[in-house]
PDB file of C-alpha atoms and ligand atoms in Angstrom:
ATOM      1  CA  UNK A   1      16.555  -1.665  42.464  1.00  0.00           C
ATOM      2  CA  UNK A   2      17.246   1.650  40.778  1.00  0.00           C
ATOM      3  CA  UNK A   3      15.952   3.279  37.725  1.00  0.00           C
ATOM      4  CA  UNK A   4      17.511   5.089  35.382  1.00  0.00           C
ATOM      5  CA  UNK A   5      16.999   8.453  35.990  1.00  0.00           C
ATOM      6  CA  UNK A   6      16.704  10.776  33.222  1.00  0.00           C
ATOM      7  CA  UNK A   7      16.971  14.809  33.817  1.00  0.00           C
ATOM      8  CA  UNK A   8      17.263  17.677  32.035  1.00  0.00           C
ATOM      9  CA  UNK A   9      20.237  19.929  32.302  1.00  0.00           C
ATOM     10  CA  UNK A  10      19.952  23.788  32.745  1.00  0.00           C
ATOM     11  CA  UNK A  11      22.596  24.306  29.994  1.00  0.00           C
ATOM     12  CA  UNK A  12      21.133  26.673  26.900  1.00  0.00           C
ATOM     13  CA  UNK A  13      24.299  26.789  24.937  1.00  0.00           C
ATOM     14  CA  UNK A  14      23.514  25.199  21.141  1.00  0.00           C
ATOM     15  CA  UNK A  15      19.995  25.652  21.394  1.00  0.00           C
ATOM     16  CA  UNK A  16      17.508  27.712  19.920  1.00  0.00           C
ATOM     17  CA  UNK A  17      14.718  29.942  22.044  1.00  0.00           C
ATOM     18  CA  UNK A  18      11.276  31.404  20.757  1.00  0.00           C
ATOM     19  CA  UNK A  19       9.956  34.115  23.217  1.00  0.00           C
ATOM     20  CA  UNK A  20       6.281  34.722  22.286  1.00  0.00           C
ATOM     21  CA  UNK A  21       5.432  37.560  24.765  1.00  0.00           C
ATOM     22  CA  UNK A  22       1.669  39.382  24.999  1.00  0.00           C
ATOM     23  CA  UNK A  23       1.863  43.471  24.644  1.00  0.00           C
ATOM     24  CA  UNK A  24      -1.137  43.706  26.863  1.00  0.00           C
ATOM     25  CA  UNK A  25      -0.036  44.918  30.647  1.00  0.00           C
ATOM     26  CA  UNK A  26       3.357  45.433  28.981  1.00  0.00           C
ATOM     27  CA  UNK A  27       4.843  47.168  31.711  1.00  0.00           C
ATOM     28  CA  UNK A  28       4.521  43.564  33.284  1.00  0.00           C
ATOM     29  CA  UNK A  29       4.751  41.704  30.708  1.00  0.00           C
ATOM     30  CA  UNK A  30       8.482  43.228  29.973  1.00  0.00           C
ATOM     31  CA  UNK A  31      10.018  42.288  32.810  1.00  0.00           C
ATOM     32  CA  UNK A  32       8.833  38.549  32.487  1.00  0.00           C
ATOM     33  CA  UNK A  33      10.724  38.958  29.156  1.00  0.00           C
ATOM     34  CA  UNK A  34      13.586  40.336  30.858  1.00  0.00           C
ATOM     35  CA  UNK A  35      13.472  37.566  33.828  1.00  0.00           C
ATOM     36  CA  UNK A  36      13.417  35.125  29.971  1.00  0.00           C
ATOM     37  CA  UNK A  37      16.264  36.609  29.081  1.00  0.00           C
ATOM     38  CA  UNK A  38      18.589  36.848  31.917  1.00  0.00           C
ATOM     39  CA  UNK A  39      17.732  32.761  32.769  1.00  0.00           C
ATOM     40  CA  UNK A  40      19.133  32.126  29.210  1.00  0.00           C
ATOM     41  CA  UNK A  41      21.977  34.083  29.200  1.00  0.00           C
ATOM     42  CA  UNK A  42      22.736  32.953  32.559  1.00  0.00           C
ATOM     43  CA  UNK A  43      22.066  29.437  31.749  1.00  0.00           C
ATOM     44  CA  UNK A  44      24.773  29.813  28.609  1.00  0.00           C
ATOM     45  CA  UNK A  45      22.797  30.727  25.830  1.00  0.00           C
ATOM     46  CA  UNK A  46      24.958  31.584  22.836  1.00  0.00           C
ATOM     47  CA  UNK A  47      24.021  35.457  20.874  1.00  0.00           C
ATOM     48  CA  UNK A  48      21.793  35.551  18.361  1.00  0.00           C
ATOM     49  CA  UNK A  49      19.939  32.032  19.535  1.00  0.00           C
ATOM     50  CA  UNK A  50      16.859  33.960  21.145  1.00  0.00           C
ATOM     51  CA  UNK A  51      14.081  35.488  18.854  1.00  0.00           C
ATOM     52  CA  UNK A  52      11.212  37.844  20.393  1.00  0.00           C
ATOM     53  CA  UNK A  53       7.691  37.405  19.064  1.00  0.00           C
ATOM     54  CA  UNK A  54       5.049  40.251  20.056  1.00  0.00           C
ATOM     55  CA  UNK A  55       1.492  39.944  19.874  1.00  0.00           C
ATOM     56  CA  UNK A  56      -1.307  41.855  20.776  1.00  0.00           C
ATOM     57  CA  UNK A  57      -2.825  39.801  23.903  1.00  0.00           C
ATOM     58  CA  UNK A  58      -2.479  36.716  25.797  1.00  0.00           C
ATOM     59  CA  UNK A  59      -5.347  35.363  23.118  1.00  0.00           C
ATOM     60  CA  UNK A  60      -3.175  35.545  20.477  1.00  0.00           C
ATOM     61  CA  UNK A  61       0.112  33.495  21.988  1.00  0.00           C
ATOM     62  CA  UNK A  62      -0.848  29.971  21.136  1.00  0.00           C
ATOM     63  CA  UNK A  63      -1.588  30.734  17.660  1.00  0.00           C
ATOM     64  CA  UNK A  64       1.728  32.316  17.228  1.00  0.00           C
ATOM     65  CA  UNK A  65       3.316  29.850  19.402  1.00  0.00           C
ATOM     66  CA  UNK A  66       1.674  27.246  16.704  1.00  0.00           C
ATOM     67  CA  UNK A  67       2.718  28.717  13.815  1.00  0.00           C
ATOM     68  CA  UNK A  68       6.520  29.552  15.346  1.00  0.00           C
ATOM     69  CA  UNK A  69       6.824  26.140  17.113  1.00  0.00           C
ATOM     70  CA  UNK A  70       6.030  24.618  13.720  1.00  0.00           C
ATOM     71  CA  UNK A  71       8.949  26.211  11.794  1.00  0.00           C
ATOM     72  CA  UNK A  72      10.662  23.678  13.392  1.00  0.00           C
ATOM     73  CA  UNK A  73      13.798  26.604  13.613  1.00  0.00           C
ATOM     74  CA  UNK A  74      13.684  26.380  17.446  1.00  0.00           C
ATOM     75  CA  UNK A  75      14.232  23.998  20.712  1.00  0.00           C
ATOM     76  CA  UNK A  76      11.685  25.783  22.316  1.00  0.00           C
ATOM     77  CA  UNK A  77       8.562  28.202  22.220  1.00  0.00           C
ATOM     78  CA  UNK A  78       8.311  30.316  26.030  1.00  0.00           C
ATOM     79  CA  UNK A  79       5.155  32.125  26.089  1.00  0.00           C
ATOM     80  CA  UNK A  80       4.949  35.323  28.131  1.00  0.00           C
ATOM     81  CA  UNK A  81       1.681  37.254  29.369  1.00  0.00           C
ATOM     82  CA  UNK A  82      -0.255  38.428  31.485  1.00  0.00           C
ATOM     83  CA  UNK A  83      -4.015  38.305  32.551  1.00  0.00           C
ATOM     84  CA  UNK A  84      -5.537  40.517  35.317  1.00  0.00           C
ATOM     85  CA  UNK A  85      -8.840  38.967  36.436  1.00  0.00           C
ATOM     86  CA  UNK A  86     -10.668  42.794  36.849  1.00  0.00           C
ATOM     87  CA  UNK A  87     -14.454  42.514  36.890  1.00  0.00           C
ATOM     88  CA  UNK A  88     -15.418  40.954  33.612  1.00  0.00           C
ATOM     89  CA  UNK A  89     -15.739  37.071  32.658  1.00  0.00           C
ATOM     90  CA  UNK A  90     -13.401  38.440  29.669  1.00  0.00           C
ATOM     91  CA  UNK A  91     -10.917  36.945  32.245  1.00  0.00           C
ATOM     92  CA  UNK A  92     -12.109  33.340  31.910  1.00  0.00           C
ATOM     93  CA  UNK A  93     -12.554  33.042  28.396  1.00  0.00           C
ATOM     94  CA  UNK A  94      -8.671  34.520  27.744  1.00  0.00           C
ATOM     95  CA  UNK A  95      -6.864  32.766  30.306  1.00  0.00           C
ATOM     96  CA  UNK A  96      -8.676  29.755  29.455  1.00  0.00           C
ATOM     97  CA  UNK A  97      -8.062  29.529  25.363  1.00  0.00           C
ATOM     98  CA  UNK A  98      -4.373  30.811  26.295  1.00  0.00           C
ATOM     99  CA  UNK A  99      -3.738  27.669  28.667  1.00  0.00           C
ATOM    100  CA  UNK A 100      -5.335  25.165  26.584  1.00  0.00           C
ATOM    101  CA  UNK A 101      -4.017  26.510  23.166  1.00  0.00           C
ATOM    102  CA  UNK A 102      -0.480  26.684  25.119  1.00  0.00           C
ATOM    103  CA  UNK A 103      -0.925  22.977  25.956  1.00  0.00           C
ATOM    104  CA  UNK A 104      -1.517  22.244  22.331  1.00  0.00           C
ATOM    105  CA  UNK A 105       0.742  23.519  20.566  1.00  0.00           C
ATOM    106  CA  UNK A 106       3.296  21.782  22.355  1.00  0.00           C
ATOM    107  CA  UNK A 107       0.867  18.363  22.282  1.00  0.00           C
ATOM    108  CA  UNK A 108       0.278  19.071  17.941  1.00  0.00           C
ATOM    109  CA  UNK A 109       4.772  19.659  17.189  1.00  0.00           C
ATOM    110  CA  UNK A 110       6.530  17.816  19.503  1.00  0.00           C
ATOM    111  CA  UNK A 111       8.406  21.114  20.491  1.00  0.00           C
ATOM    112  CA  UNK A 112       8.167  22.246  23.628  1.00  0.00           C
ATOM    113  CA  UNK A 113       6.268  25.142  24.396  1.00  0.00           C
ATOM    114  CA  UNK A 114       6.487  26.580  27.751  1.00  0.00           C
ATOM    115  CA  UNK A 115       3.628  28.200  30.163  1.00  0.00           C
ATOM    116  CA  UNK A 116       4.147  31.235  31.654  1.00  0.00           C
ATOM    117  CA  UNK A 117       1.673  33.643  31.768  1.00  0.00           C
ATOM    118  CA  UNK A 118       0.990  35.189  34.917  1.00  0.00           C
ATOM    119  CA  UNK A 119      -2.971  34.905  35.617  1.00  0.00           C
ATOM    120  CA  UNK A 120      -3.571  36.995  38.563  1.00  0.00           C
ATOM    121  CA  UNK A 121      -6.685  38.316  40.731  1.00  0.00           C
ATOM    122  CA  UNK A 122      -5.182  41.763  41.186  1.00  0.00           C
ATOM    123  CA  UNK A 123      -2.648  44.192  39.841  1.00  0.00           C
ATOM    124  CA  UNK A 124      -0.589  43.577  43.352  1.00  0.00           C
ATOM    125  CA  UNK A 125      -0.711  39.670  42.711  1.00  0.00           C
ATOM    126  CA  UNK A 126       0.888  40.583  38.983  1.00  0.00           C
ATOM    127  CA  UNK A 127       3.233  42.657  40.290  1.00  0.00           C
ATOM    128  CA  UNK A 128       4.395  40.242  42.690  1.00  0.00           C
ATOM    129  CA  UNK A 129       4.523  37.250  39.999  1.00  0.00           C
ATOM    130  CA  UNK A 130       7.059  39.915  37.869  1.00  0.00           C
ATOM    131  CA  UNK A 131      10.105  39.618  39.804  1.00  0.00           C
ATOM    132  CA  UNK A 132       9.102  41.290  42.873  1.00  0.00           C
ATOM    133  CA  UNK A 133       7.696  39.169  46.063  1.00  0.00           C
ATOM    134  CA  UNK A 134       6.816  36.116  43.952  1.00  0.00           C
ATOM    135  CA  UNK A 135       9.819  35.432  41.984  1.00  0.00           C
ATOM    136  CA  UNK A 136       9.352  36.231  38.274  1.00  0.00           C
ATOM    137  CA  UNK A 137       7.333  34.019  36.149  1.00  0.00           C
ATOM    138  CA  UNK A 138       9.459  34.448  32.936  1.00  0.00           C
ATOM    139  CA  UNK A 139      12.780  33.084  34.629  1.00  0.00           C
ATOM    140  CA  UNK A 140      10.964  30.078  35.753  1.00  0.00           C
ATOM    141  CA  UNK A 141       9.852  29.263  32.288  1.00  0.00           C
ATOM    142  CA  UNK A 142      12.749  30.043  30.449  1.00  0.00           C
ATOM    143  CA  UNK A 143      14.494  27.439  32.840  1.00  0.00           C
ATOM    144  CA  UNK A 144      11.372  24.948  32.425  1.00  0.00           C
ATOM    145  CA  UNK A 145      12.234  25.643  28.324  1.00  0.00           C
ATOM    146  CA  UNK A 146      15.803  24.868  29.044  1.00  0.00           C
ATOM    147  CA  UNK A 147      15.363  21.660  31.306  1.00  0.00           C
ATOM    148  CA  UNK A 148      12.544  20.706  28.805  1.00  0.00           C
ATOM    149  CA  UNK A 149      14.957  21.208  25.784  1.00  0.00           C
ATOM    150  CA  UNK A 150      18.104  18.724  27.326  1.00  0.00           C
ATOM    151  CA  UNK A 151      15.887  16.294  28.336  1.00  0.00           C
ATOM    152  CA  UNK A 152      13.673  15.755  25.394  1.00  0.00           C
ATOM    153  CA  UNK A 153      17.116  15.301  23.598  1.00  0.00           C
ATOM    154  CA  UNK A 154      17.916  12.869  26.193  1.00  0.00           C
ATOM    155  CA  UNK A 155      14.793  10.746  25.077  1.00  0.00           C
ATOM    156  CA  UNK A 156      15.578  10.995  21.290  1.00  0.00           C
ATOM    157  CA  UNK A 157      19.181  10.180  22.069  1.00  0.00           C
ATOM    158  CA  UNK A 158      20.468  13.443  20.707  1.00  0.00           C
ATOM    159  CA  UNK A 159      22.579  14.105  23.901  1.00  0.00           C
TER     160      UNK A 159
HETATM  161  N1  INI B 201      -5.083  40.099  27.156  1.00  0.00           N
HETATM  162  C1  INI B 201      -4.089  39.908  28.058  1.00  0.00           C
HETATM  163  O1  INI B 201      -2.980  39.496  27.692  1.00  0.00           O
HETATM  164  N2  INI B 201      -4.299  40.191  29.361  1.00  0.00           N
HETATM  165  C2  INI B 201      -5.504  40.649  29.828  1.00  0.00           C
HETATM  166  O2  INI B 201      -5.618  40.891  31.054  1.00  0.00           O
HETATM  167  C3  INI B 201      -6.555  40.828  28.896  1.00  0.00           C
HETATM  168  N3  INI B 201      -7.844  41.297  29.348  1.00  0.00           N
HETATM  169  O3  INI B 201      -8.041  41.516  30.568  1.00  0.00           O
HETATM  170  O4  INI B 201      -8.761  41.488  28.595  1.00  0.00           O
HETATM  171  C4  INI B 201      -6.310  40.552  27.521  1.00  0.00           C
HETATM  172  N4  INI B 201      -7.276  40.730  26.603  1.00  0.00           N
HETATM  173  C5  INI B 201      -7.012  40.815  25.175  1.00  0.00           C
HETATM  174  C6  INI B 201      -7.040  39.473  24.463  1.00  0.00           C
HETATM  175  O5  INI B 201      -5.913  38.694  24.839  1.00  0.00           O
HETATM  176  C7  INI B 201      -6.998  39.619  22.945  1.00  0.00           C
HETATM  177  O6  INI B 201      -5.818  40.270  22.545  1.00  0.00           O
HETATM  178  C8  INI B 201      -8.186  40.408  22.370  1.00  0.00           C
HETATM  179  O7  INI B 201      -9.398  39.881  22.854  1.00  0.00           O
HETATM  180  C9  INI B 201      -8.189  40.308  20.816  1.00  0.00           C
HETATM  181  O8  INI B 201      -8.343  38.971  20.383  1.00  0.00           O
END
């Protein structure tokens, strides 16, 4: 027999995006922003429907992604960062809170809030995760937010 099979489509337009994006290792942090940005545009989102959220460091993105996510003014919360292991534990204890508070945010609203914060071991590996050998990291989760988006509509019957 088959089942149903329920999917969500990569089509932005009528939908509302929250970028929450870390200003630590900005100048790799911006182009996951910019990878965001081009997905959604490419993917039909309509002008004006994408806000951009700065915060200091990847710490701070799932308490912004919270507080945004619980406005209830948006489809869906992409968070952008980026961690660089280095030589400290600091590493750890960032990375970990970012992932977890990520993953609750989206469990505590119902909206969806999208992962993508590079966590790398070096600067090369970051690089690489920003849109040059690795693909780029914000793209991916824009699209995630997108596919997310359509198909939780598909679940409540809005679409
Ligand atoms: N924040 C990052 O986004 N990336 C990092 O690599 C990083 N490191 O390595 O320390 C980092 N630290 C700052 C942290 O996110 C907080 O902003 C800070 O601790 C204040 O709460």
């Amino acid at each position: 027999m088959q089942p149903v099979i329920h999917q969500g489509h990569l089509n932005a337009s009528g939908s509302r995006f929250a970028i929450v994006a870390s200003r630590w290792n900005d100048f790799l942090t911006a182009r996951l922003v910019e990878g965001a940005l081009d997905a959604l545009e490419r993917l039909g989102a309509d002008e004006g429907a994408v806000e951009l959220f700065k915060v200091p460091g990847s710490f701070e993105i799932p308490l912004l992604a919270l507080r945004v996510a619980q406005t209830k003014k948006f489809d869906a919360v992409i968070c952008l960062g980026t961690i660089i292991r280095g030589e400290t534990p600091h590493f750890e204890y960032v990375a970990g809170e970012a992932t977890k508070g990520i993953a609750q945010a989206g469990m505590q609203t119902g909206v969806p809030v999208i992962y993508g914060i590079v966590t790398a071991d070096t600067l090369e590996q970051a690089i690489d995760r920003a849109g040059v050998k690795a693909g780029n990291k914000g793209f991916d989760a824009a699209m995630s937010a997108v596919e997310l988006v359509n198909l939780y509509k598909n679940v409540t019957g809005d679409k």
